[in-house]
XYZ file of C-alpha atoms in Angstrom:
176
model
C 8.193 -3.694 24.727
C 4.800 -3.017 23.890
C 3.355 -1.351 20.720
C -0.433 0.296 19.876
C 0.152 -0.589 16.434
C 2.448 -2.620 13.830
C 3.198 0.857 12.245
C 4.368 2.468 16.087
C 6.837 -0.500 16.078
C 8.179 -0.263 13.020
C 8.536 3.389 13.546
C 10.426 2.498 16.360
C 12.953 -0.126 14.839
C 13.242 2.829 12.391
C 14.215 5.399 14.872
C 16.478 2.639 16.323
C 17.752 1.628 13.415
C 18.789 5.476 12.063
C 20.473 6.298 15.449
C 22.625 2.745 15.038
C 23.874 3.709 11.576
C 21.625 1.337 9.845
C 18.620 0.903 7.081
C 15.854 -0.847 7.978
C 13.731 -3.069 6.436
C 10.598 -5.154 7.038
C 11.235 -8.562 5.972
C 8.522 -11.072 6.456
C 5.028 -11.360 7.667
C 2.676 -14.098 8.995
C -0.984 -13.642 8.208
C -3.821 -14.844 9.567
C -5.690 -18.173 7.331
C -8.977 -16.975 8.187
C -8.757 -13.074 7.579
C -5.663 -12.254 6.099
C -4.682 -10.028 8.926
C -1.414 -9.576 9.706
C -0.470 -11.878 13.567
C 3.755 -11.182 13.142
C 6.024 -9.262 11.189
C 9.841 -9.250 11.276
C 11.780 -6.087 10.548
C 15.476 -6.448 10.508
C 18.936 -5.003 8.961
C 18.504 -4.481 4.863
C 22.120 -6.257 5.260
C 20.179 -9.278 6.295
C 20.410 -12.526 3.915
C 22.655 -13.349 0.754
C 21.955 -12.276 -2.452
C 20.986 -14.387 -5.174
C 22.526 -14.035 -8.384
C 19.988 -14.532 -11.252
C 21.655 -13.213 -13.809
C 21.298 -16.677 -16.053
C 17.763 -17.288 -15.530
C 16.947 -13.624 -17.795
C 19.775 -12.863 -20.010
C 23.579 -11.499 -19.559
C 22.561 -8.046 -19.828
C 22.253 -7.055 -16.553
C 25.130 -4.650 -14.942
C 26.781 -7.186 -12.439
C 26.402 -4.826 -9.242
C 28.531 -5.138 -5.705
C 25.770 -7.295 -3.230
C 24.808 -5.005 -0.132
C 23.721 -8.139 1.553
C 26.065 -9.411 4.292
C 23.993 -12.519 6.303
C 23.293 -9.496 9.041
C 21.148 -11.427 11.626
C 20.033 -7.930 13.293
C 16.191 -7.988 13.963
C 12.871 -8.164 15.878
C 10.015 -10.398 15.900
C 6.583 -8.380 16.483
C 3.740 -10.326 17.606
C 0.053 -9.046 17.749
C -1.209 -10.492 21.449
C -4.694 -11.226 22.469
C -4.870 -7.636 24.481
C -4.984 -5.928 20.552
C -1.060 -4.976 21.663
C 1.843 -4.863 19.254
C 4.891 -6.888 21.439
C 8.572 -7.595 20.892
C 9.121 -11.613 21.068
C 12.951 -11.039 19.827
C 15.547 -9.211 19.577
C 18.966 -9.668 17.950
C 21.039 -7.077 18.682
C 24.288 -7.803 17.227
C 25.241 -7.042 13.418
C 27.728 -8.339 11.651
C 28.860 -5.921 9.484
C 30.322 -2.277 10.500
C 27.594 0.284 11.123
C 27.218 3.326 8.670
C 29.671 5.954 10.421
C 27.109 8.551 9.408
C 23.441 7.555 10.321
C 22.292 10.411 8.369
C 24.081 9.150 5.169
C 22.734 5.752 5.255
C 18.754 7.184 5.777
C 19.768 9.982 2.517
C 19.595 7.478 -0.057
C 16.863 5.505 1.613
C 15.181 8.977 1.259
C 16.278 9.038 -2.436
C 14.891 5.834 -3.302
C 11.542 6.644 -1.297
C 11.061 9.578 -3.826
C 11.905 7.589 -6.263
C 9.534 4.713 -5.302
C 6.696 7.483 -4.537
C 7.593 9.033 -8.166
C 6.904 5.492 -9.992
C 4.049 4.635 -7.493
C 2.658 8.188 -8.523
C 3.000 7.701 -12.167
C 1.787 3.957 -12.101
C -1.392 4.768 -10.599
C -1.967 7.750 -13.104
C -1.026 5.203 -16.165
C -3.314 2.668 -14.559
C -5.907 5.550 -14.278
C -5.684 6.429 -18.047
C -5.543 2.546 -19.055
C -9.325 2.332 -17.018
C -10.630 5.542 -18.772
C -9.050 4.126 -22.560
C -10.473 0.592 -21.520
C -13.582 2.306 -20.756
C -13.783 4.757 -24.469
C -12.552 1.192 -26.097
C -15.545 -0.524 -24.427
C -18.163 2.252 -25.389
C -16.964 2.631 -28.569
C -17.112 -1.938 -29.307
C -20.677 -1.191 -27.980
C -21.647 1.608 -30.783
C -19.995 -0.704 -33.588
C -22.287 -3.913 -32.371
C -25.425 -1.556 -32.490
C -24.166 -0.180 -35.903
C -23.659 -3.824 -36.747
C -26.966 -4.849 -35.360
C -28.453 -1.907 -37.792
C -26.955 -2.358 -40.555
C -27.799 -6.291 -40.468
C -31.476 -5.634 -39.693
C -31.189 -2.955 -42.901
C -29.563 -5.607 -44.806
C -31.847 -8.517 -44.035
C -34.548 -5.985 -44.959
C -32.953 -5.116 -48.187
C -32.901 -8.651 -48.954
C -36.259 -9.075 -48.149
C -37.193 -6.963 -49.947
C -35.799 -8.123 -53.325
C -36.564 -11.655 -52.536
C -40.443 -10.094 -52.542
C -39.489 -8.204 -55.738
C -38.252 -10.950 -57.336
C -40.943 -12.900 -56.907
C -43.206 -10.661 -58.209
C -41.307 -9.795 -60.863
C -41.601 -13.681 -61.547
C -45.147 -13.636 -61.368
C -44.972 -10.669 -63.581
C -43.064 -13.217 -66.496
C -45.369 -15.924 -66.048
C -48.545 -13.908 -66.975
């Protein structure tokens, strides 16, 4: 199958995926070394792989939670092709796990965690927002207290001057 865009095929798989009884997910990419561009993607089951346990490496705080990972091998391989096309190079059809009996069930707490995901995204952006515009009032105000600093040490060298010059006079006042 061919695709007008990465984002057609993995609205596809999607679609594919939801009417199977199973959650998506997009799990690697190959990029181009000169641009950066993306040349392949693979999208497969979120049941794909085995999952890690890293619980030592941080601390034993962590709630110990039930893996969701199974080894699923369901997936396709997308390839971008010389005619600007979006193809399928493979497909694994088979998973190895049950299927959600419910497709809609499986896609309601992807949904939830999208909102969620959208809420943080949302609220990181604003925080990053206000850190620029404190940054920038922090900035401004380090530049008014170097001019202020600048000021005062011209005053201060001045002052100085200034009784260096009186004090000298005043010297040549005592010597007469």
């Amino acid at each position: 199958m061919e695709f007008e865009s990465e984002d057609a095929a993995k609205i596809f798989y999607d679609e594919y995926a939801r009417r199977l009884g199973f959650v998506m997910r997009v799990m690697s990419c190959r990029r181009s070394e000169r641009d950066g561009r993306i040349l392949a993607r693979r999208l497969g089951c979120n049941k794909e792989g085995y999952c890690v346990s890293i619980r030592g490496k941080f601390s034993s705080v962590r709630k110990p939670r039930a893996s969701t990972r199974e080894g699923c091998k369901a997936m396709i391989h997308i390839k971008y092709n010389k005619s600007g096309k979006w193809v399928i190079t493979k497909f694994v059809k088979d998973h190895n796990h049950p299927l959600v009996v419910s497709p809609r069930e499986a896609r309601q707490t992807m949904d939830e965690k999208d909102k969620k995901i959208q809420e943080l995204t949302a609220e990181l952006r604003h925080k990053k927002r206000l850190c620029a515009t404190y940054q920038e009032q922090l900035t401004s105000f380090m530049k008014i207290v170097e001019e202020h600093n600048e000021k005062l040490s011209a005053k201060i060298h001045h002052v100085v001057n200034n009784l260096k010059e009186f004090e000298s006079i005043e010297e040549l006042l005592h010597q007469t």
